[in-house]
Amino acid sequence: MSLHNRISVFRAERGISRRELAEAVGVNNQTIGYLERGDYKPSLELALKIARHFGVAVEMIFSLDRFEPIAMSLMRTGEDK
Amino acid sequence: MKPRRRSILAMLDDSVRWTGMPARIADQISGDPDRKHRPMRWLPIWPIAFSCALLMTSLAWPAALEGVSLAVVISVMVGFCGGVFAVIPGISMNGPLGKSSLQDDEREASLRKDSFLCCLGLLAALNCLGQPLIMILSHWQHWQVPQIVSVVTSAFMLNASLLGCLPTLYASWNLPQLPRE
């Protein structure tokens, strides 16, 4: 079963590099790259550390289902308003 | 437009760059441990292939050793062993598993575990099959001492090559290339 994540989205939004995130959660910066590409599934500890670093719930970053594209979310938010 | 002629020095620079050595030396002197321990997808195949070929030759071509003295066989085998054993540490230390396991994060530790598990499993299976096979062949074909020395030494070299290079090879092929940030 694949594990989807939005680490790159959060990272881009906060303007932090792979290296900075890696240092903050105590892993190699390549590990962040492999996580973003979906080539590596993190341990629960690492997933929680990443979520804590971004200050959000772990479900906001990791999901067993595909995340909705950002364009779709924005469109829906606009319609709601 | 006529292409500009390049000077000999520029062409020499290009030829040195083409070898890849300047980039490799720059990686070696950089402080970044990830750049020092790069995936090696092809180099570890050479010692394994060489040792395999040597063992196959020793097994399949015993006539080559007829009339050859034991001293010559031992000298040649020591030479081959020296060559292979000089290459193996370089491959291990510069490959993705080359850094100390104490510095591994969870992904690297998992990769190291998988690589050694695969390597040791394959080694165990090969030795379980190979040892009885060598004993049976030596009995049936009435091997003389030079052939026994040649087969045993090349089997030892194959074991050492697999132990030294297979984990690096496995880890290298399980590390997809990441685009630079």
PDB file of C-alpha atoms in Angstrom:
ATOM      1  CA  MET A   1       0.000   0.000   0.000  1.00  0.00           C
ATOM      2  CA  SER A   2       1.401   3.379  -0.947  1.00  0.00           C
ATOM      3  CA  LEU A   3       1.715   6.251   1.477  1.00  0.00           C
ATOM      4  CA  HIS A   4       1.148   9.704   0.011  1.00  0.00           C
ATOM      5  CA  ASN A   5       2.589  12.866   1.494  1.00  0.00           C
ATOM      6  CA  ARG A   6       2.625  16.624   1.027  1.00  0.00           C
ATOM      7  CA  ILE A   7       6.039  17.349   2.491  1.00  0.00           C
ATOM      8  CA  SER A   8       7.193  19.244  -0.607  1.00  0.00           C
ATOM      9  CA  VAL A   9       4.067  21.438  -0.544  1.00  0.00           C
ATOM     10  CA  PHE A  10       4.565  22.334   3.117  1.00  0.00           C
ATOM     11  CA  ARG A  11       8.259  22.859   2.570  1.00  0.00           C
ATOM     12  CA  ALA A  12       7.675  25.178  -0.386  1.00  0.00           C
ATOM     13  CA  GLU A  13       5.015  27.079   1.509  1.00  0.00           C
ATOM     14  CA  ARG A  14       7.286  27.641   4.502  1.00  0.00           C
ATOM     15  CA  GLY A  15      10.316  28.312   2.298  1.00  0.00           C
ATOM     16  CA  ILE A  16      12.607  25.774   3.920  1.00  0.00           C
ATOM     17  CA  SER A  17      15.141  23.614   2.169  1.00  0.00           C
ATOM     18  CA  ARG A  18      15.451  19.840   2.346  1.00  0.00           C
ATOM     19  CA  ARG A  19      18.599  20.222   4.409  1.00  0.00           C
ATOM     20  CA  GLU A  20      16.899  22.479   6.970  1.00  0.00           C
ATOM     21  CA  LEU A  21      13.992  20.089   7.368  1.00  0.00           C
ATOM     22  CA  ALA A  22      16.365  17.123   7.566  1.00  0.00           C
ATOM     23  CA  GLU A  23      18.399  18.792  10.302  1.00  0.00           C
ATOM     24  CA  ALA A  24      15.234  19.697  12.201  1.00  0.00           C
ATOM     25  CA  VAL A  25      13.915  16.120  12.233  1.00  0.00           C
ATOM     26  CA  GLY A  26      17.329  14.433  12.549  1.00  0.00           C
ATOM     27  CA  VAL A  27      17.709  12.614   9.253  1.00  0.00           C
ATOM     28  CA  ASN A  28      19.907  12.810   6.188  1.00  0.00           C
ATOM     29  CA  ASN A  29      18.698  15.374   3.621  1.00  0.00           C
ATOM     30  CA  GLN A  30      18.522  12.623   0.980  1.00  0.00           C
ATOM     31  CA  THR A  31      15.946  10.876   3.147  1.00  0.00           C
ATOM     32  CA  ILE A  32      13.669  13.910   2.817  1.00  0.00           C
ATOM     33  CA  GLY A  33      14.132  13.727  -0.963  1.00  0.00           C
ATOM     34  CA  TYR A  34      13.191  10.028  -1.033  1.00  0.00           C
ATOM     35  CA  LEU A  35      10.200  10.707   1.238  1.00  0.00           C
ATOM     36  CA  GLU A  36       8.938  13.457  -1.066  1.00  0.00           C
ATOM     37  CA  ARG A  37       9.232  11.184  -4.091  1.00  0.00           C
ATOM     38  CA  GLY A  38       7.422   8.379  -2.280  1.00  0.00           C
ATOM     39  CA  ASP A  39      10.448   6.083  -2.526  1.00  0.00           C
ATOM     40  CA  TYR A  40      10.612   5.633   1.226  1.00  0.00           C
ATOM     41  CA  LYS A  41       7.914   5.150   3.847  1.00  0.00           C
ATOM     42  CA  PRO A  42       8.803   6.879   7.126  1.00  0.00           C
ATOM     43  CA  SER A  43       8.549   5.350  10.562  1.00  0.00           C
ATOM     44  CA  LEU A  44       5.769   6.632  12.798  1.00  0.00           C
ATOM     45  CA  GLU A  45       8.375   8.538  14.812  1.00  0.00           C
ATOM     46  CA  LEU A  46       9.720  10.356  11.750  1.00  0.00           C
ATOM     47  CA  ALA A  47       6.205  11.124  10.444  1.00  0.00           C
ATOM     48  CA  LEU A  48       5.273  12.628  13.816  1.00  0.00           C
ATOM     49  CA  LYS A  49       8.490  14.657  13.952  1.00  0.00           C
ATOM     50  CA  ILE A  50       7.820  16.096  10.486  1.00  0.00           C
ATOM     51  CA  ALA A  51       4.224  16.932  11.398  1.00  0.00           C
ATOM     52  CA  ARG A  52       5.379  18.575  14.636  1.00  0.00           C
ATOM     53  CA  HIS A  53       7.966  20.595  12.756  1.00  0.00           C
ATOM     54  CA  PHE A  54       5.278  22.014  10.467  1.00  0.00           C
ATOM     55  CA  GLY A  55       2.877  22.426  13.393  1.00  0.00           C
ATOM     56  CA  VAL A  56       0.059  20.389  11.850  1.00  0.00           C
ATOM     57  CA  ALA A  57      -1.596  17.028  12.458  1.00  0.00           C
ATOM     58  CA  VAL A  58       0.149  14.057  10.874  1.00  0.00           C
ATOM     59  CA  GLU A  59      -2.916  13.384   8.668  1.00  0.00           C
ATOM     60  CA  MET A  60      -2.391  16.768   7.022  1.00  0.00           C
ATOM     61  CA  ILE A  61       0.963  15.593   5.667  1.00  0.00           C
ATOM     62  CA  PHE A  62       0.618  11.817   5.276  1.00  0.00           C
ATOM     63  CA  SER A  63      -2.315   9.884   3.901  1.00  0.00           C
ATOM     64  CA  LEU A  64      -3.069   6.419   2.602  1.00  0.00           C
ATOM     65  CA  ASP A  65      -5.283   8.013  -0.073  1.00  0.00           C
ATOM     66  CA  ARG A  66      -4.191  10.439  -2.737  1.00  0.00           C
ATOM     67  CA  PHE A  67      -4.361  14.096  -1.696  1.00  0.00           C
ATOM     68  CA  GLU A  68      -6.686  16.365  -3.602  1.00  0.00           C
ATOM     69  CA  PRO A  69      -4.789  18.599  -6.055  1.00  0.00           C
ATOM     70  CA  ILE A  70      -4.209  22.116  -4.710  1.00  0.00           C
ATOM     71  CA  ALA A  71      -6.041  23.653  -7.697  1.00  0.00           C
ATOM     72  CA  MET A  72      -9.164  21.672  -6.833  1.00  0.00           C
ATOM     73  CA  SER A  73      -8.987  22.736  -3.166  1.00  0.00           C
ATOM     74  CA  LEU A  74      -8.623  26.389  -4.178  1.00  0.00           C
ATOM     75  CA  MET A  75     -11.529  26.137  -6.611  1.00  0.00           C
ATOM     76  CA  ARG A  76     -13.761  24.602  -3.956  1.00  0.00           C
ATOM     77  CA  THR A  77     -12.760  27.262  -1.414  1.00  0.00           C
ATOM     78  CA  GLY A  78     -13.610  29.958  -3.953  1.00  0.00           C
ATOM     79  CA  GLU A  79     -17.001  28.406  -4.641  1.00  0.00           C
ATOM     80  CA  ASP A  80     -17.760  28.197  -0.906  1.00  0.00           C
ATOM     81  CA  LYS A  81     -16.981  31.889  -0.490  1.00  0.00           C
TER      82      LYS A  81
ATOM     83  CA  MET B   1      29.457  30.232 -38.847  1.00  0.00           C
ATOM     84  CA  LYS B   2      32.897  28.714 -38.638  1.00  0.00           C
ATOM     85  CA  PRO B   3      33.561  26.964 -35.295  1.00  0.00           C
ATOM     86  CA  ARG B   4      36.298  28.588 -33.260  1.00  0.00           C
ATOM     87  CA  ARG B   5      39.470  26.503 -32.969  1.00  0.00           C
ATOM     88  CA  ARG B   6      40.209  25.263 -29.491  1.00  0.00           C
ATOM     89  CA  SER B   7      43.666  25.441 -28.003  1.00  0.00           C
ATOM     90  CA  ILE B   8      45.541  22.270 -27.064  1.00  0.00           C
ATOM     91  CA  LEU B   9      45.330  23.213 -23.384  1.00  0.00           C
ATOM     92  CA  ALA B  10      41.535  23.578 -23.611  1.00  0.00           C
ATOM     93  CA  MET B  11      41.295  20.182 -25.286  1.00  0.00           C
ATOM     94  CA  LEU B  12      43.516  18.673 -22.595  1.00  0.00           C
ATOM     95  CA  ASP B  13      41.259  20.226 -19.932  1.00  0.00           C
ATOM     96  CA  ASP B  14      38.228  18.718 -21.648  1.00  0.00           C
ATOM     97  CA  SER B  15      39.859  15.307 -21.800  1.00  0.00           C
ATOM     98  CA  VAL B  16      40.659  15.438 -18.067  1.00  0.00           C
ATOM     99  CA  ARG B  17      37.083  16.539 -17.329  1.00  0.00           C
ATOM    100  CA  TRP B  18      35.815  13.683 -19.506  1.00  0.00           C
ATOM    101  CA  THR B  19      37.493  11.141 -17.215  1.00  0.00           C
ATOM    102  CA  GLY B  20      35.285  12.362 -14.343  1.00  0.00           C
ATOM    103  CA  MET B  21      38.248  12.597 -11.981  1.00  0.00           C
ATOM    104  CA  PRO B  22      38.009  16.373 -11.269  1.00  0.00           C
ATOM    105  CA  ALA B  23      34.371  16.001 -10.177  1.00  0.00           C
ATOM    106  CA  ARG B  24      35.260  12.973  -8.080  1.00  0.00           C
ATOM    107  CA  ILE B  25      38.152  14.775  -6.368  1.00  0.00           C
ATOM    108  CA  ALA B  26      35.914  17.799  -5.730  1.00  0.00           C
ATOM    109  CA  ASP B  27      33.420  15.445  -4.075  1.00  0.00           C
ATOM    110  CA  GLN B  28      36.157  13.858  -1.998  1.00  0.00           C
ATOM    111  CA  ILE B  29      37.442  17.153  -0.638  1.00  0.00           C
ATOM    112  CA  SER B  30      33.962  18.578  -0.033  1.00  0.00           C
ATOM    113  CA  GLY B  31      32.706  18.202   3.505  1.00  0.00           C
ATOM    114  CA  ASP B  32      29.378  16.684   2.400  1.00  0.00           C
ATOM    115  CA  PRO B  33      29.303  12.976   3.375  1.00  0.00           C
ATOM    116  CA  ASP B  34      26.483  12.246   0.891  1.00  0.00           C
ATOM    117  CA  ARG B  35      28.656  13.283  -2.010  1.00  0.00           C
ATOM    118  CA  LYS B  36      31.547  11.123  -0.825  1.00  0.00           C
ATOM    119  CA  HIS B  37      29.437   7.985  -0.666  1.00  0.00           C
ATOM    120  CA  ARG B  38      27.828   7.780  -4.072  1.00  0.00           C
ATOM    121  CA  PRO B  39      25.914   4.858  -5.527  1.00  0.00           C
ATOM    122  CA  MET B  40      28.204   2.548  -7.508  1.00  0.00           C
ATOM    123  CA  ARG B  41      26.084   0.613  -9.951  1.00  0.00           C
ATOM    124  CA  TRP B  42      28.694  -0.953 -12.206  1.00  0.00           C
ATOM    125  CA  LEU B  43      32.102  -1.012 -10.508  1.00  0.00           C
ATOM    126  CA  PRO B  44      31.236  -3.712  -7.884  1.00  0.00           C
ATOM    127  CA  ILE B  45      30.209  -6.061 -10.707  1.00  0.00           C
ATOM    128  CA  TRP B  46      33.821  -6.327 -11.921  1.00  0.00           C
ATOM    129  CA  PRO B  47      35.441  -8.121  -8.938  1.00  0.00           C
ATOM    130  CA  ILE B  48      32.415 -10.440  -8.683  1.00  0.00           C
ATOM    131  CA  ALA B  49      32.490 -11.212 -12.398  1.00  0.00           C
ATOM    132  CA  PHE B  50      36.266 -11.727 -12.338  1.00  0.00           C
ATOM    133  CA  SER B  51      36.059 -14.111  -9.360  1.00  0.00           C
ATOM    134  CA  CYS B  52      33.153 -16.001 -10.992  1.00  0.00           C
ATOM    135  CA  ALA B  53      35.116 -16.341 -14.218  1.00  0.00           C
ATOM    136  CA  LEU B  54      38.173 -17.574 -12.313  1.00  0.00           C
ATOM    137  CA  LEU B  55      36.157 -20.192 -10.426  1.00  0.00           C
ATOM    138  CA  MET B  56      34.404 -21.349 -13.609  1.00  0.00           C
ATOM    139  CA  THR B  57      37.760 -21.638 -15.383  1.00  0.00           C
ATOM    140  CA  SER B  58      39.261 -23.630 -12.500  1.00  0.00           C
ATOM    141  CA  LEU B  59      36.263 -25.976 -12.476  1.00  0.00           C
ATOM    142  CA  ALA B  60      35.666 -26.372 -16.188  1.00  0.00           C
ATOM    143  CA  TRP B  61      39.178 -26.327 -17.555  1.00  0.00           C
ATOM    144  CA  PRO B  62      41.350 -28.543 -15.349  1.00  0.00           C
ATOM    145  CA  ALA B  63      43.570 -29.487 -18.324  1.00  0.00           C
ATOM    146  CA  ALA B  64      45.035 -25.983 -18.212  1.00  0.00           C
ATOM    147  CA  LEU B  65      46.709 -26.845 -14.925  1.00  0.00           C
ATOM    148  CA  GLU B  66      48.204 -30.158 -16.025  1.00  0.00           C
ATOM    149  CA  GLY B  67      51.962 -30.117 -15.663  1.00  0.00           C
ATOM    150  CA  VAL B  68      51.913 -26.767 -13.877  1.00  0.00           C
ATOM    151  CA  SER B  69      53.814 -26.814 -10.596  1.00  0.00           C
ATOM    152  CA  LEU B  70      52.101 -26.021  -7.310  1.00  0.00           C
ATOM    153  CA  ALA B  71      54.397 -23.030  -6.732  1.00  0.00           C
ATOM    154  CA  VAL B  72      53.255 -21.422 -10.012  1.00  0.00           C
ATOM    155  CA  VAL B  73      49.560 -21.998  -9.203  1.00  0.00           C
ATOM    156  CA  ILE B  74      50.011 -20.523  -5.713  1.00  0.00           C
ATOM    157  CA  SER B  75      51.902 -17.490  -7.080  1.00  0.00           C
ATOM    158  CA  VAL B  76      49.261 -16.764  -9.733  1.00  0.00           C
ATOM    159  CA  MET B  77      46.419 -17.160  -7.234  1.00  0.00           C
ATOM    160  CA  VAL B  78      48.129 -14.906  -4.678  1.00  0.00           C
ATOM    161  CA  GLY B  79      48.495 -12.291  -7.450  1.00  0.00           C
ATOM    162  CA  PHE B  80      44.808 -12.511  -8.357  1.00  0.00           C
ATOM    163  CA  CYS B  81      43.812 -12.379  -4.660  1.00  0.00           C
ATOM    164  CA  GLY B  82      45.996  -9.311  -4.114  1.00  0.00           C
ATOM    165  CA  GLY B  83      44.395  -7.526  -7.073  1.00  0.00           C
ATOM    166  CA  VAL B  84      40.837  -8.293  -6.030  1.00  0.00           C
ATOM    167  CA  PHE B  85      41.431  -7.549  -2.344  1.00  0.00           C
ATOM    168  CA  ALA B  86      42.975  -4.197  -3.216  1.00  0.00           C
ATOM    169  CA  VAL B  87      39.797  -3.156  -5.072  1.00  0.00           C
ATOM    170  CA  ILE B  88      37.158  -4.438  -2.622  1.00  0.00           C
ATOM    171  CA  PRO B  89      37.865  -2.031   0.311  1.00  0.00           C
ATOM    172  CA  GLY B  90      37.843   0.929  -2.090  1.00  0.00           C
ATOM    173  CA  ILE B  91      34.426  -0.089  -3.415  1.00  0.00           C
ATOM    174  CA  SER B  92      33.020  -0.681   0.071  1.00  0.00           C
ATOM    175  CA  MET B  93      34.318   2.575   1.527  1.00  0.00           C
ATOM    176  CA  ASN B  94      33.256   4.808  -1.364  1.00  0.00           C
ATOM    177  CA  GLY B  95      29.849   3.201  -1.926  1.00  0.00           C
ATOM    178  CA  PRO B  96      26.570   4.178  -0.274  1.00  0.00           C
ATOM    179  CA  LEU B  97      27.265   1.897   2.717  1.00  0.00           C
ATOM    180  CA  GLY B  98      30.768   3.267   3.214  1.00  0.00           C
ATOM    181  CA  LYS B  99      30.116   5.643   6.064  1.00  0.00           C
ATOM    182  CA  SER B 100      29.923   4.479   9.662  1.00  0.00           C
ATOM    183  CA  SER B 101      26.640   2.788  10.583  1.00  0.00           C
ATOM    184  CA  LEU B 102      26.532   5.009  13.696  1.00  0.00           C
ATOM    185  CA  GLN B 103      25.741   7.967  11.398  1.00  0.00           C
ATOM    186  CA  ASP B 104      22.850   6.201   9.666  1.00  0.00           C
ATOM    187  CA  ASP B 105      19.329   7.539   9.877  1.00  0.00           C
ATOM    188  CA  GLU B 106      16.361   5.158   9.728  1.00  0.00           C
ATOM    189  CA  ARG B 107      16.304   4.901   5.908  1.00  0.00           C
ATOM    190  CA  GLU B 108      20.023   4.225   5.673  1.00  0.00           C
ATOM    191  CA  ALA B 109      19.882   1.693   8.511  1.00  0.00           C
ATOM    192  CA  SER B 110      17.039  -0.094   6.730  1.00  0.00           C
ATOM    193  CA  LEU B 111      18.961  -0.068   3.437  1.00  0.00           C
ATOM    194  CA  ARG B 112      22.096  -1.401   5.159  1.00  0.00           C
ATOM    195  CA  LYS B 113      20.084  -4.171   6.814  1.00  0.00           C
ATOM    196  CA  ASP B 114      18.408  -5.185   3.538  1.00  0.00           C
ATOM    197  CA  SER B 115      21.702  -5.109   1.636  1.00  0.00           C
ATOM    198  CA  PHE B 116      23.560  -7.335   4.096  1.00  0.00           C
ATOM    199  CA  LEU B 117      20.566  -9.639   4.486  1.00  0.00           C
ATOM    200  CA  CYS B 118      20.450 -10.181   0.722  1.00  0.00           C
ATOM    201  CA  CYS B 119      24.227 -10.650   0.521  1.00  0.00           C
ATOM    202  CA  LEU B 120      24.516 -13.067   3.451  1.00  0.00           C
ATOM    203  CA  GLY B 121      21.463 -15.039   2.283  1.00  0.00           C
ATOM    204  CA  LEU B 122      22.963 -15.465  -1.165  1.00  0.00           C
ATOM    205  CA  LEU B 123      26.373 -16.380   0.285  1.00  0.00           C
ATOM    206  CA  ALA B 124      24.815 -18.997   2.587  1.00  0.00           C
ATOM    207  CA  ALA B 125      22.829 -20.537  -0.275  1.00  0.00           C
ATOM    208  CA  LEU B 126      25.833 -20.590  -2.621  1.00  0.00           C
ATOM    209  CA  ASN B 127      28.083 -22.188  -0.001  1.00  0.00           C
ATOM    210  CA  CYS B 128      25.479 -24.781   0.971  1.00  0.00           C
ATOM    211  CA  LEU B 129      25.218 -25.838  -2.685  1.00  0.00           C
ATOM    212  CA  GLY B 130      28.812 -25.267  -3.728  1.00  0.00           C
ATOM    213  CA  GLN B 131      30.710 -27.088  -1.001  1.00  0.00           C
ATOM    214  CA  PRO B 132      29.136 -30.539  -1.542  1.00  0.00           C
ATOM    215  CA  LEU B 133      29.390 -29.987  -5.313  1.00  0.00           C
ATOM    216  CA  ILE B 134      33.133 -29.271  -5.082  1.00  0.00           C
ATOM    217  CA  MET B 135      33.655 -32.323  -2.851  1.00  0.00           C
ATOM    218  CA  ILE B 136      31.773 -34.580  -5.289  1.00  0.00           C
ATOM    219  CA  LEU B 137      33.615 -33.164  -8.324  1.00  0.00           C
ATOM    220  CA  SER B 138      37.027 -33.539  -6.664  1.00  0.00           C
ATOM    221  CA  HIS B 139      36.259 -37.177  -5.853  1.00  0.00           C
ATOM    222  CA  TRP B 140      34.869 -38.096  -9.289  1.00  0.00           C
ATOM    223  CA  GLN B 141      37.453 -36.254 -11.360  1.00  0.00           C
ATOM    224  CA  HIS B 142      40.436 -37.238  -9.169  1.00  0.00           C
ATOM    225  CA  TRP B 143      41.679 -33.689  -8.793  1.00  0.00           C
ATOM    226  CA  GLN B 144      45.380 -33.165  -8.189  1.00  0.00           C
ATOM    227  CA  VAL B 145      46.749 -30.714  -5.637  1.00  0.00           C
ATOM    228  CA  PRO B 146      47.235 -27.753  -8.086  1.00  0.00           C
ATOM    229  CA  GLN B 147      43.596 -27.929  -9.173  1.00  0.00           C
ATOM    230  CA  ILE B 148      42.361 -28.216  -5.593  1.00  0.00           C
ATOM    231  CA  VAL B 149      44.439 -25.150  -4.660  1.00  0.00           C
ATOM    232  CA  SER B 150      43.127 -23.234  -7.676  1.00  0.00           C
ATOM    233  CA  VAL B 151      39.451 -24.111  -7.025  1.00  0.00           C
ATOM    234  CA  VAL B 152      39.622 -23.458  -3.280  1.00  0.00           C
ATOM    235  CA  THR B 153      41.410 -20.116  -3.749  1.00  0.00           C
ATOM    236  CA  SER B 154      39.010 -18.942  -6.445  1.00  0.00           C
ATOM    237  CA  ALA B 155      36.023 -20.027  -4.313  1.00  0.00           C
ATOM    238  CA  PHE B 156      37.486 -18.001  -1.431  1.00  0.00           C
ATOM    239  CA  MET B 157      37.928 -15.019  -3.759  1.00  0.00           C
ATOM    240  CA  LEU B 158      34.333 -15.288  -4.929  1.00  0.00           C
ATOM    241  CA  ASN B 159      33.116 -15.390  -1.324  1.00  0.00           C
ATOM    242  CA  ALA B 160      35.225 -12.355  -0.431  1.00  0.00           C
ATOM    243  CA  SER B 161      34.109 -10.460  -3.553  1.00  0.00           C
ATOM    244  CA  LEU B 162      30.457 -11.167  -2.851  1.00  0.00           C
ATOM    245  CA  LEU B 163      30.793 -10.172   0.795  1.00  0.00           C
ATOM    246  CA  GLY B 164      32.690  -6.989  -0.077  1.00  0.00           C
ATOM    247  CA  CYS B 165      30.819  -5.853  -3.176  1.00  0.00           C
ATOM    248  CA  LEU B 166      27.306  -7.290  -3.173  1.00  0.00           C
ATOM    249  CA  PRO B 167      25.927  -5.074  -0.355  1.00  0.00           C
ATOM    250  CA  THR B 168      27.278  -1.986  -2.159  1.00  0.00           C
ATOM    251  CA  LEU B 169      25.786  -3.204  -5.439  1.00  0.00           C
ATOM    252  CA  TYR B 170      22.382  -3.924  -3.861  1.00  0.00           C
ATOM    253  CA  ALA B 171      22.303  -0.574  -2.046  1.00  0.00           C
ATOM    254  CA  SER B 172      23.400   1.327  -5.162  1.00  0.00           C
ATOM    255  CA  TRP B 173      20.623  -0.150  -7.316  1.00  0.00           C
ATOM    256  CA  ASN B 174      18.082   0.608  -4.576  1.00  0.00           C
ATOM    257  CA  LEU B 175      18.973   4.287  -4.443  1.00  0.00           C
ATOM    258  CA  PRO B 176      17.200   6.195  -7.204  1.00  0.00           C
ATOM    259  CA  GLN B 177      18.954   9.324  -8.415  1.00  0.00           C
ATOM    260  CA  LEU B 178      17.618  12.427  -6.677  1.00  0.00           C
ATOM    261  CA  PRO B 179      17.523  15.745  -8.536  1.00  0.00           C
ATOM    262  CA  ARG B 180      19.666  18.398  -6.870  1.00  0.00           C
ATOM    263  CA  GLU B 181      17.678  21.022  -4.985  1.00  0.00           C
TER     264      GLU B 181
END
